[in-house]
Amino acid sequence: MDRVRIERLLRREQEVFARRNPRSQALAQRAQSHLPGGVPMPWMTRYAGPFPLFLSWAQGARVQDVDGHTYLDFALGDTGAMTGHSPGAVVTELQARLLQGLTAMLPTEDALWVAEELSQRFGLPFWQFTLSATDANRAALRIARAVTGRPKVLVFHGCYHGTVDEAFVALEGGIPRSRKGNLGPPVDPLLTTKVVEWNDPQALEGALAEKDVAAVLTEPVLTNVGIVHPAPGFLEMLRSLTRKYGTLLVLDETHTLCAGPGGCTARFHLEPDLLTLGKALGSGVPIGAYGLSREVAEAYAELLRGPHADTAGVGGTLAANAFSLRAARLTLERVLTEESFARMEALGERFQAGVEAVIRQAGLPWHVTRLGGRVEYLFRPEAAENGTQALEGQDPLLDPFIHLFLLNRGVLLTPFHNMALMSPATTEAMVDRHTELFAEAVASL
Ligand code: PMP
């Protein structure tokens, strides 16, 4: 592929973007004075355009920016809005809770309802609540260290679990390193964490055999470096090796919930010791959750006995608040249902088939992968087997070009990679519109 041509096309899309979005540009300039880097969160500088679009409203699977352009939204807040934006079935009733108190340091029946429902779905009997998936992961790791009396955590190269200090490690040329960009780590993360490649049972066993690892923290299918599926037998191997060496298995289902009502855990009959969730659980209202097996919960309860449960290092004043838990209850009851997941999966299949056909017709060395209603295309011929291969499939020119080409024509993909997520509000026509534009982008190359 002609790189000079891609560069020229990218520049053209950047110019179109700047011309199309004068209001966002003006806000981005104004933001330089009071928001570091001109954004309220650093990752917002990573969009493909020269400045971020400022949001005006979002509804269902559509968002509108302040310049009045409407987009078909396949980013869905990077899963926070997998339910579709502001689903009526949730927000209408949630308004009642707004008038009944939002946070009171007291449990509500909704907390119990949500715990019962999550137990049904994921098989873990005990649940606790946080305000984010990050915080659920932090708590899960603390509990795992406390229960096992071991200091270390193991993660896979290419993982992302939120701003969890222990997970900010990577392999560079096979050597473990603090992840690039890791800002002010409390200690060198190599002191706390081992990192190995996904789908490498030998490396995994080597690391676990030292019996100093409290927990393996992983997604059951990697979704943050493209979608990287486990090789046949790898998840079973992961479970048996963690059991063999006395390490707890923490599955982060924040993204992989897209595989079904009980995530990959239910779909593939997995047996984690702890499980973490967040993002979509409250239809965008901040909430995270972590589930504990009976054994872990009993050991944890023992450790919490006494007067120091408020200084255990897990929790937060607003965690498990009444509003978040009502949002989670309504979301689980009315939106993230069996029927919705079936619909999202069918749309995901349609999206994948569309992209696949374009790639095949153009004879490109690219591929597309999927997990339930989550689809991703990557610029390498075969599906990646680990983080290193997946990272090699990213392209510093093609990635922003595709994103901007789509954005300038009304389609929003998840930033940082070419991921598309379906929601119950997504339609076949929206999926087909993406396919059409993807074909146009490819033709223009
Ligand atoms: N787990 C996974 C798998 C994630 O992808 C992310 C965020 N992308 C998180 C946890 C953290 O979520 P949050 O930033 O909402 O805490």
CSV table of C-alpha atoms and ligand atoms in Angstrom, one decimal:
chain,number,residue,atom,x,y,z
A,1,MET,CA,0.0,0.0,0.0
A,2,ASP,CA,1.3,3.4,-1.0
A,3,ARG,CA,2.2,5.1,2.4
A,4,VAL,CA,2.6,8.5,0.8
A,5,ARG,CA,-0.9,8.3,-0.6
A,6,ILE,CA,-2.3,7.3,2.8
A,7,GLU,CA,-0.5,10.3,4.4
A,8,ARG,CA,-2.0,12.6,1.8
A,9,LEU,CA,-5.5,11.2,2.2
A,10,LEU,CA,-5.2,11.5,6.0
A,11,ARG,CA,-4.1,15.2,5.7
A,12,ARG,CA,-7.1,15.8,3.5
A,13,GLU,CA,-9.5,14.2,6.1
A,14,GLN,CA,-7.9,16.3,8.8
A,15,GLU,CA,-8.6,19.5,6.8
A,16,VAL,CA,-12.2,18.4,6.2
A,17,PHE,CA,-12.5,17.7,9.9
A,18,ALA,CA,-11.2,21.1,10.9
A,19,ARG,CA,-13.5,22.9,8.4
A,20,ARG,CA,-16.6,20.9,9.5
A,21,ASN,CA,-16.3,21.5,13.2
A,22,PRO,CA,-15.7,25.2,13.9
A,23,ARG,CA,-17.6,25.1,17.2
A,24,SER,CA,-15.7,22.2,18.6
A,25,GLN,CA,-12.5,23.8,17.5
A,26,ALA,CA,-13.4,27.1,19.3
A,27,LEU,CA,-14.2,25.1,22.5
A,28,ALA,CA,-11.0,23.2,22.1
A,29,GLN,CA,-9.0,26.4,21.9
A,30,ARG,CA,-10.9,27.9,24.9
A,31,ALA,CA,-10.2,24.7,26.8
A,32,GLN,CA,-6.5,25.2,26.6
A,33,SER,CA,-6.7,27.8,29.4
A,34,HIS,CA,-8.3,25.6,32.0
A,35,LEU,CA,-8.1,22.0,31.0
A,36,PRO,CA,-4.6,20.6,30.8
A,37,GLY,CA,-4.0,19.7,27.2
A,38,GLY,CA,-7.4,21.2,26.4
A,39,VAL,CA,-9.3,18.1,27.6
A,40,PRO,CA,-11.0,17.1,30.9
A,41,MET,CA,-9.2,13.6,30.7
A,42,PRO,CA,-5.8,13.0,29.0
A,43,TRP,CA,-7.0,10.1,26.7
A,44,MET,CA,-9.4,12.6,25.0
A,45,THR,CA,-6.3,13.9,23.2
A,46,ARG,CA,-6.0,10.6,21.4
A,47,TYR,CA,-8.8,11.0,19.0
A,48,ALA,CA,-7.8,10.9,15.3
A,49,GLY,CA,-8.8,14.5,14.6
A,50,PRO,CA,-6.6,17.6,15.4
A,51,PHE,CA,-9.0,18.3,18.3
A,52,PRO,CA,-11.9,16.4,20.0
A,53,LEU,CA,-15.5,16.8,19.0
A,54,PHE,CA,-17.5,18.4,21.8
A,55,LEU,CA,-20.7,16.4,22.6
A,56,SER,CA,-24.1,18.1,22.5
A,57,TRP,CA,-26.4,15.1,23.1
A,58,ALA,CA,-26.5,11.3,22.8
A,59,GLN,CA,-29.5,9.1,22.5
A,60,GLY,CA,-29.8,5.4,21.6
A,61,ALA,CA,-27.0,4.7,19.1
A,62,ARG,CA,-26.5,8.3,18.0
A,63,VAL,CA,-24.5,11.2,19.2
A,64,GLN,CA,-24.6,14.8,18.1
A,65,ASP,CA,-21.7,17.3,18.4
A,66,VAL,CA,-21.9,21.0,19.1
A,67,ASP,CA,-21.7,21.8,15.3
A,68,GLY,CA,-24.9,19.9,14.8
A,69,HIS,CA,-23.5,16.7,13.1
A,70,THR,CA,-25.2,13.5,14.1
A,71,TYR,CA,-23.1,10.3,14.2
A,72,LEU,CA,-23.9,6.6,14.2
A,73,ASP,CA,-22.2,5.7,17.4
A,74,PHE,CA,-20.2,2.4,17.4
A,75,ALA,CA,-17.9,3.7,20.2
A,76,LEU,CA,-20.7,3.8,22.8
A,77,GLY,CA,-18.5,5.5,25.3
A,78,ASP,CA,-16.0,2.6,25.0
A,79,THR,CA,-18.7,0.3,26.4
A,80,GLY,CA,-20.1,2.7,29.1
A,81,ALA,CA,-23.1,3.1,26.8
A,82,MET,CA,-23.4,-0.5,25.5
A,83,THR,CA,-27.0,-0.2,26.6
A,84,GLY,CA,-27.5,2.6,24.1
A,85,HIS,CA,-27.4,6.2,25.4
A,86,SER,CA,-30.0,7.1,28.0
A,87,PRO,CA,-32.2,4.0,27.4
A,88,GLY,CA,-35.8,5.1,28.1
A,89,ALA,CA,-36.5,1.9,30.1
A,90,VAL,CA,-33.9,3.0,32.6
A,91,VAL,CA,-33.8,6.7,32.7
A,92,THR,CA,-37.6,7.3,33.0
A,93,GLU,CA,-37.8,5.4,36.3
A,94,LEU,CA,-34.4,6.4,37.5
A,95,GLN,CA,-35.7,10.0,37.7
A,96,ALA,CA,-37.8,8.9,40.7
A,97,ARG,CA,-34.6,7.9,42.6
A,98,LEU,CA,-33.2,11.4,41.9
A,99,LEU,CA,-35.9,12.8,44.2
A,100,GLN,CA,-35.5,10.1,46.9
A,101,GLY,CA,-31.9,10.6,47.9
A,102,LEU,CA,-28.8,9.6,46.0
A,103,THR,CA,-26.3,8.6,48.6
A,104,ALA,CA,-26.7,7.9,52.3
A,105,MET,CA,-24.1,5.4,53.6
A,106,LEU,CA,-26.9,2.9,54.0
A,107,PRO,CA,-27.6,-0.2,51.9
A,108,THR,CA,-30.7,-0.3,49.7
A,109,GLU,CA,-32.8,-3.3,48.6
A,110,ASP,CA,-31.5,-2.6,45.1
A,111,ALA,CA,-28.0,-3.6,46.2
A,112,LEU,CA,-29.4,-6.9,47.3
A,113,TRP,CA,-31.4,-7.4,44.1
A,114,VAL,CA,-28.4,-6.6,41.9
A,115,ALA,CA,-26.1,-9.0,43.9
A,116,GLU,CA,-28.8,-11.8,43.5
A,117,GLU,CA,-29.1,-11.1,39.8
A,118,LEU,CA,-25.3,-11.0,39.2
A,119,SER,CA,-25.0,-14.3,41.2
A,120,GLN,CA,-27.5,-15.9,38.9
A,121,ARG,CA,-25.7,-14.6,35.8
A,122,PHE,CA,-22.1,-15.2,36.7
A,123,GLY,CA,-22.2,-18.0,39.3
A,124,LEU,CA,-20.3,-16.2,42.0
A,125,PRO,CA,-22.4,-15.9,45.2
A,126,PHE,CA,-21.1,-12.7,46.8
A,127,TRP,CA,-20.9,-9.2,45.4
A,128,GLN,CA,-19.6,-5.7,46.3
A,129,PHE,CA,-20.0,-2.4,44.5
A,130,THR,CA,-17.7,0.4,43.5
A,131,LEU,CA,-18.0,3.4,41.2
A,132,SER,CA,-15.8,2.1,38.3
A,133,ALA,CA,-14.4,-1.1,36.9
A,134,THR,CA,-10.9,0.3,37.8
A,135,ASP,CA,-11.9,0.4,41.4
A,136,ALA,CA,-13.4,-3.1,41.2
A,137,ASN,CA,-10.1,-4.4,39.9
A,138,ARG,CA,-8.1,-2.6,42.6
A,139,ALA,CA,-10.3,-4.1,45.3
A,140,ALA,CA,-10.2,-7.6,43.7
A,141,LEU,CA,-6.4,-7.5,43.8
A,142,ARG,CA,-6.2,-6.3,47.4
A,143,ILE,CA,-8.5,-9.0,48.4
A,144,ALA,CA,-6.6,-11.6,46.5
A,145,ARG,CA,-3.3,-10.5,48.2
A,146,ALA,CA,-4.9,-10.5,51.6
A,147,VAL,CA,-6.5,-13.9,51.2
A,148,THR,CA,-3.5,-15.7,49.7
A,149,GLY,CA,-0.8,-13.8,51.7
A,150,ARG,CA,1.2,-13.4,48.4
A,151,PRO,CA,2.6,-10.2,47.0
A,152,LYS,CA,2.4,-10.4,43.2
A,153,VAL,CA,-0.1,-10.1,40.4
A,154,LEU,CA,0.2,-11.6,36.9
A,155,VAL,CA,-1.2,-9.9,33.8
A,156,PHE,CA,-1.0,-10.5,30.1
A,157,HIS,CA,0.9,-8.3,27.6
A,158,GLY,CA,-1.5,-5.9,25.9
A,159,CYS,CA,-4.0,-5.9,28.8
A,160,TYR,CA,-5.9,-2.9,30.1
A,161,HIS,CA,-7.8,-3.0,33.4
A,162,GLY,CA,-8.2,0.7,34.1
A,163,THR,CA,-5.8,2.8,36.1
A,164,VAL,CA,-4.7,-0.1,38.2
A,165,ASP,CA,-1.0,0.4,39.1
A,166,GLU,CA,-0.2,-3.3,39.0
A,167,ALA,CA,-1.5,-3.7,35.5
A,168,PHE,CA,0.8,-1.0,33.9
A,169,VAL,CA,3.4,-3.4,32.7
A,170,ALA,CA,4.2,-4.6,29.2
A,171,LEU,CA,6.7,-6.7,27.3
A,172,GLU,CA,9.3,-5.0,25.1
A,173,GLY,CA,11.1,-7.5,22.9
A,174,GLY,CA,10.0,-10.1,25.4
A,175,ILE,CA,11.4,-8.1,28.4
A,176,PRO,CA,9.0,-7.0,31.1
A,177,ARG,CA,8.9,-3.2,31.5
A,178,SER,CA,6.8,-0.4,33.1
A,179,ARG,CA,4.3,0.5,30.4
A,180,LYS,CA,5.1,3.4,28.2
A,181,GLY,CA,3.4,6.6,29.5
A,182,ASN,CA,3.0,5.2,33.0
A,183,LEU,CA,2.9,8.4,35.0
A,184,GLY,CA,4.4,8.6,38.5
A,185,PRO,CA,4.0,4.9,39.5
A,186,PRO,CA,4.1,4.4,43.3
A,187,VAL,CA,6.8,1.8,42.9
A,188,ASP,CA,8.4,0.1,39.9
A,189,PRO,CA,5.5,-2.1,38.7
A,190,LEU,CA,8.0,-4.9,38.0
A,191,LEU,CA,8.2,-5.2,41.8
A,192,THR,CA,4.5,-6.0,42.0
A,193,THR,CA,3.7,-7.7,38.7
A,194,LYS,CA,4.7,-10.4,36.3
A,195,VAL,CA,3.7,-10.1,32.7
A,196,VAL,CA,3.6,-12.9,30.1
A,197,GLU,CA,2.1,-13.3,26.6
A,198,TRP,CA,-1.5,-14.3,26.2
A,199,ASN,CA,-1.8,-17.9,24.9
A,200,ASP,CA,1.6,-18.9,26.2
A,201,PRO,CA,1.0,-21.7,28.8
A,202,GLN,CA,4.7,-22.4,29.3
A,203,ALA,CA,5.5,-18.8,30.3
A,204,LEU,CA,2.4,-18.7,32.5
A,205,GLU,CA,3.4,-21.9,34.3
A,206,GLY,CA,7.0,-20.6,34.7
A,207,ALA,CA,5.7,-17.4,36.4
A,208,LEU,CA,3.1,-19.2,38.6
A,209,ALA,CA,5.4,-22.0,39.7
A,210,GLU,CA,7.3,-19.6,41.9
A,211,LYS,CA,4.2,-19.5,44.1
A,212,ASP,CA,4.4,-15.8,44.8
A,213,VAL,CA,1.5,-14.7,42.6
A,214,ALA,CA,-1.7,-13.9,44.5
A,215,ALA,CA,-3.8,-13.4,41.4
A,216,VAL,CA,-3.9,-13.6,37.6
A,217,LEU,CA,-6.0,-10.6,36.4
A,218,THR,CA,-7.2,-11.0,32.9
A,219,GLU,CA,-10.1,-10.5,30.5
A,220,PRO,CA,-11.3,-13.9,29.3
A,221,VAL,CA,-10.8,-12.6,25.8
A,222,LEU,CA,-8.4,-9.6,25.4
A,223,THR,CA,-10.3,-6.6,24.0
A,224,ASN,CA,-8.0,-3.7,24.6
A,225,VAL,CA,-5.4,-4.5,22.0
A,226,GLY,CA,-7.8,-5.6,19.4
A,227,ILE,CA,-9.9,-8.7,20.2
A,228,VAL,CA,-7.5,-11.6,20.9
A,229,HIS,CA,-9.3,-14.8,21.5
A,230,PRO,CA,-7.8,-17.6,23.7
A,231,ALA,CA,-6.4,-20.5,21.8
A,232,PRO,CA,-8.4,-23.7,22.2
A,233,GLY,CA,-7.7,-25.0,25.7
A,234,PHE,CA,-5.9,-21.9,27.0
A,235,LEU,CA,-8.6,-20.8,29.4
A,236,GLU,CA,-8.8,-24.3,30.8
A,237,MET,CA,-5.0,-24.4,31.2
A,238,LEU,CA,-5.2,-21.0,32.9
A,239,ARG,CA,-7.7,-22.3,35.4
A,240,SER,CA,-5.9,-25.5,36.1
A,241,LEU,CA,-2.5,-23.8,36.5
A,242,THR,CA,-3.8,-21.1,38.8
A,243,ARG,CA,-5.4,-23.9,40.9
A,244,LYS,CA,-2.3,-26.0,40.9
A,245,TYR,CA,-0.1,-23.2,42.2
A,246,GLY,CA,-2.6,-21.6,44.6
A,247,THR,CA,-3.2,-18.4,42.6
A,248,LEU,CA,-6.6,-16.8,42.4
A,249,LEU,CA,-8.2,-16.1,39.0
A,250,VAL,CA,-9.7,-12.7,38.6
A,251,LEU,CA,-11.7,-12.3,35.4
A,252,ASP,CA,-12.4,-8.7,34.3
A,253,GLU,CA,-15.7,-8.9,32.3
A,254,THR,CA,-16.0,-5.1,31.9
A,255,HIS,CA,-15.8,-5.4,28.1
A,256,THR,CA,-16.4,-9.1,27.6
A,257,LEU,CA,-19.9,-8.7,29.0
A,258,CYS,CA,-20.7,-8.2,25.3
A,259,ALA,CA,-20.5,-12.0,25.0
A,260,GLY,CA,-23.9,-12.5,26.8
A,261,PRO,CA,-25.9,-11.8,29.9
A,262,GLY,CA,-23.3,-13.6,32.0
A,263,GLY,CA,-20.3,-12.5,29.9
A,264,CYS,CA,-17.7,-15.1,28.9
A,265,THR,CA,-17.9,-16.7,32.3
A,266,ALA,CA,-21.4,-18.0,31.6
A,267,ARG,CA,-20.9,-18.5,27.9
A,268,PHE,CA,-17.7,-20.6,28.2
A,269,HIS,CA,-18.5,-22.1,31.7
A,270,LEU,CA,-15.5,-20.4,33.4
A,271,GLU,CA,-14.9,-20.7,37.1
A,272,PRO,CA,-13.2,-17.5,38.3
A,273,ASP,CA,-12.4,-16.9,42.0
A,274,LEU,CA,-13.2,-13.2,41.6
A,275,LEU,CA,-14.9,-11.3,38.7
A,276,THR,CA,-15.1,-7.6,38.0
A,277,LEU,CA,-17.5,-5.5,36.1
A,278,GLY,CA,-18.3,-1.8,35.4
A,279,LYS,CA,-19.0,0.6,32.5
A,280,ALA,CA,-22.3,-0.5,31.0
A,281,LEU,CA,-23.7,-2.0,34.3
A,282,GLY,CA,-25.6,1.3,35.1
A,283,SER,CA,-26.3,2.4,31.5
A,284,GLY,CA,-23.6,5.0,32.0
A,285,VAL,CA,-24.3,5.9,35.6
A,286,PRO,CA,-21.0,5.2,37.4
A,287,ILE,CA,-20.9,1.8,39.0
A,288,GLY,CA,-18.5,-1.1,39.2
A,289,ALA,CA,-18.9,-4.5,40.9
A,290,TYR,CA,-16.8,-7.4,42.0
A,291,GLY,CA,-18.0,-10.9,42.6
A,292,LEU,CA,-16.3,-13.4,45.1
A,293,SER,CA,-16.5,-17.1,45.3
A,294,ARG,CA,-17.7,-18.6,48.5
A,295,GLU,CA,-14.2,-19.5,49.6
A,296,VAL,CA,-12.8,-16.1,48.9
A,297,ALA,CA,-15.8,-14.3,50.5
A,298,GLU,CA,-15.5,-16.4,53.7
A,299,ALA,CA,-11.8,-15.7,54.0
A,300,TYR,CA,-12.4,-12.0,53.2
A,301,ALA,CA,-15.2,-11.7,55.8
A,302,GLU,CA,-12.8,-13.2,58.4
A,303,LEU,CA,-10.2,-10.6,57.6
A,304,LEU,CA,-12.8,-7.8,57.9
A,305,ARG,CA,-14.0,-8.8,61.4
A,306,GLY,CA,-13.2,-6.2,64.0
A,307,PRO,CA,-13.2,-2.4,64.1
A,308,HIS,CA,-11.2,-1.6,61.0
A,309,ALA,CA,-13.5,-2.5,58.1
A,310,ASP,CA,-13.7,1.2,57.1
A,311,THR,CA,-9.9,1.4,56.7
A,312,ALA,CA,-9.5,-1.8,54.7
A,313,GLY,CA,-8.3,0.0,51.6
A,314,VAL,CA,-11.3,-1.0,49.5
A,315,GLY,CA,-14.4,1.2,49.1
A,316,GLY,CA,-15.2,4.8,48.7
A,317,THR,CA,-17.9,7.1,50.2
A,318,LEU,CA,-20.1,7.1,47.2
A,319,ALA,CA,-19.5,3.5,46.3
A,320,ALA,CA,-22.7,1.3,46.5
A,321,ASN,CA,-24.8,4.5,46.5
A,322,ALA,CA,-28.6,4.3,46.1
A,323,PHE,CA,-28.6,6.0,42.7
A,324,SER,CA,-26.0,3.8,41.0
A,325,LEU,CA,-27.6,0.6,42.3
A,326,ARG,CA,-31.0,1.6,41.1
A,327,ALA,CA,-29.4,2.3,37.7
A,328,ALA,CA,-27.8,-1.1,37.7
A,329,ARG,CA,-31.1,-2.8,38.7
A,330,LEU,CA,-33.0,-1.2,35.9
A,331,THR,CA,-30.3,-1.9,33.4
A,332,LEU,CA,-30.1,-5.6,34.2
A,333,GLU,CA,-33.9,-5.9,34.5
A,334,ARG,CA,-34.8,-4.0,31.4
A,335,VAL,CA,-31.9,-3.5,29.0
A,336,LEU,CA,-29.1,-6.0,29.3
A,337,THR,CA,-31.5,-8.9,28.8
A,338,GLU,CA,-31.1,-12.2,27.0
A,339,GLU,CA,-33.1,-10.7,24.0
A,340,SER,CA,-30.9,-7.7,23.8
A,341,PHE,CA,-27.7,-9.8,23.7
A,342,ALA,CA,-29.1,-12.0,21.0
A,343,ARG,CA,-29.9,-8.8,19.0
A,344,MET,CA,-26.5,-7.3,19.6
A,345,GLU,CA,-24.8,-10.5,18.5
A,346,ALA,CA,-26.8,-10.7,15.3
A,347,LEU,CA,-25.8,-7.2,14.5
A,348,GLY,CA,-22.2,-8.0,15.4
A,349,GLU,CA,-22.3,-10.9,12.9
A,350,ARG,CA,-23.7,-8.6,10.2
A,351,PHE,CA,-21.0,-6.0,10.9
A,352,GLN,CA,-18.2,-8.6,10.7
A,353,ALA,CA,-19.6,-10.1,7.5
A,354,GLY,CA,-19.8,-6.7,5.9
A,355,VAL,CA,-16.2,-5.8,6.7
A,356,GLU,CA,-15.0,-9.3,5.8
A,357,ALA,CA,-16.5,-9.0,2.3
A,358,VAL,CA,-14.9,-5.6,1.7
A,359,ILE,CA,-11.5,-6.9,2.8
A,360,ARG,CA,-11.9,-10.0,0.7
A,361,GLN,CA,-13.0,-8.2,-2.4
A,362,ALA,CA,-10.1,-5.7,-2.2
A,363,GLY,CA,-7.7,-8.6,-1.5
A,364,LEU,CA,-6.3,-6.8,1.5
A,365,PRO,CA,-4.0,-8.5,4.1
A,366,TRP,CA,-6.4,-7.4,6.9
A,367,HIS,CA,-8.9,-9.3,9.1
A,368,VAL,CA,-11.9,-8.8,11.4
A,369,THR,CA,-12.6,-10.5,14.7
A,370,ARG,CA,-15.7,-10.5,17.0
A,371,LEU,CA,-16.9,-11.3,20.4
A,372,GLY,CA,-20.7,-11.2,20.7
A,373,GLY,CA,-21.7,-7.7,19.7
A,374,ARG,CA,-18.1,-6.3,19.7
A,375,VAL,CA,-16.2,-6.3,16.4
A,376,GLU,CA,-12.7,-5.2,15.5
A,377,TYR,CA,-10.6,-4.9,12.4
A,378,LEU,CA,-6.9,-5.1,12.4
A,379,PHE,CA,-4.3,-4.5,9.7
A,380,ARG,CA,-2.7,-7.9,9.6
A,381,PRO,CA,-3.7,-11.0,7.6
A,382,GLU,CA,-4.6,-13.4,10.5
A,383,ALA,CA,-6.2,-13.0,13.9
A,384,ALA,CA,-3.5,-12.1,16.4
A,385,GLU,CA,-2.7,-14.7,19.0
A,386,ASN,CA,-1.1,-12.4,21.6
A,387,GLY,CA,-0.5,-8.8,22.5
A,388,THR,CA,2.7,-8.4,20.5
A,389,GLN,CA,1.1,-9.6,17.3
A,390,ALA,CA,-2.0,-7.5,17.9
A,391,LEU,CA,0.1,-4.4,18.5
A,392,GLU,CA,2.0,-5.1,15.2
A,393,GLY,CA,-1.4,-5.0,13.5
A,394,GLN,CA,-2.0,-1.4,14.4
A,395,ASP,CA,-1.0,1.2,11.8
A,396,PRO,CA,-0.1,4.8,12.7
A,397,LEU,CA,-1.5,6.0,9.4
A,398,LEU,CA,-4.3,3.7,8.5
A,399,ASP,CA,-5.9,3.8,12.0
A,400,PRO,CA,-6.4,7.6,12.0
A,401,PHE,CA,-7.3,7.6,8.3
A,402,ILE,CA,-10.2,5.1,8.7
A,403,HIS,CA,-11.4,6.8,11.9
A,404,LEU,CA,-11.4,10.3,10.3
A,405,PHE,CA,-12.9,9.1,7.0
A,406,LEU,CA,-15.8,7.6,8.9
A,407,LEU,CA,-16.1,10.5,11.3
A,408,ASN,CA,-16.3,13.1,8.5
A,409,ARG,CA,-19.2,11.0,7.1
A,410,GLY,CA,-21.1,10.5,10.3
A,411,VAL,CA,-19.8,7.3,11.9
A,412,LEU,CA,-17.9,7.1,15.2
A,413,LEU,CA,-15.6,4.2,16.0
A,414,THR,CA,-13.9,3.5,19.4
A,415,PRO,CA,-10.8,5.6,19.6
A,416,PHE,CA,-7.3,4.0,19.8
A,417,HIS,CA,-8.4,1.0,17.8
A,418,ASN,CA,-10.9,0.0,15.1
A,419,MET,CA,-13.5,-1.4,17.5
A,420,ALA,CA,-17.3,-1.2,16.9
A,421,LEU,CA,-19.8,-2.1,19.6
A,422,MET,CA,-23.5,-2.9,19.0
A,423,SER,CA,-26.2,-1.8,21.4
A,424,PRO,CA,-29.9,-2.7,21.6
A,425,ALA,CA,-30.6,0.6,19.9
A,426,THR,CA,-28.2,-0.1,16.9
A,427,THR,CA,-30.0,-1.1,13.7
A,428,GLU,CA,-29.1,-3.1,10.6
A,429,ALA,CA,-29.2,0.0,8.5
A,430,MET,CA,-26.6,1.6,10.8
A,431,VAL,CA,-24.4,-1.4,10.4
A,432,ASP,CA,-24.8,-1.4,6.6
A,433,ARG,CA,-24.0,2.3,6.5
A,434,HIS,CA,-20.7,1.6,8.2
A,435,THR,CA,-20.0,-1.2,5.7
A,436,GLU,CA,-20.7,1.2,2.8
A,437,LEU,CA,-18.3,3.8,4.2
A,438,PHE,CA,-15.7,1.3,5.0
A,439,ALA,CA,-15.8,0.1,1.4
A,440,GLU,CA,-15.5,3.7,0.2
A,441,ALA,CA,-12.5,4.3,2.5
A,442,VAL,CA,-10.8,1.1,1.2
A,443,ALA,CA,-11.6,2.1,-2.5
A,444,SER,CA,-10.0,5.6,-1.9
A,445,LEU,CA,-6.8,3.9,-0.8
B,1,PMP,N1,-11.4,-3.3,32.6
B,1,PMP,C1,-11.3,-3.3,31.2
B,1,PMP,C2,-11.3,-4.6,30.5
B,1,PMP,C3,-11.3,-2.1,30.5
B,1,PMP,O1,-11.3,-2.1,29.2
B,1,PMP,C4,-11.4,-0.9,31.3
B,1,PMP,C5,-11.4,0.5,30.6
B,1,PMP,N2,-11.3,0.5,29.3
B,1,PMP,C6,-11.5,-0.9,32.7
B,1,PMP,C7,-11.5,-2.2,33.3
B,1,PMP,C8,-11.6,0.3,33.5
B,1,PMP,O2,-12.8,0.9,33.4
B,1,PMP,P1,-13.0,2.3,34.0
B,1,PMP,O3,-12.0,3.3,33.3
B,1,PMP,O4,-14.4,2.7,33.7
B,1,PMP,O5,-12.7,2.2,35.4
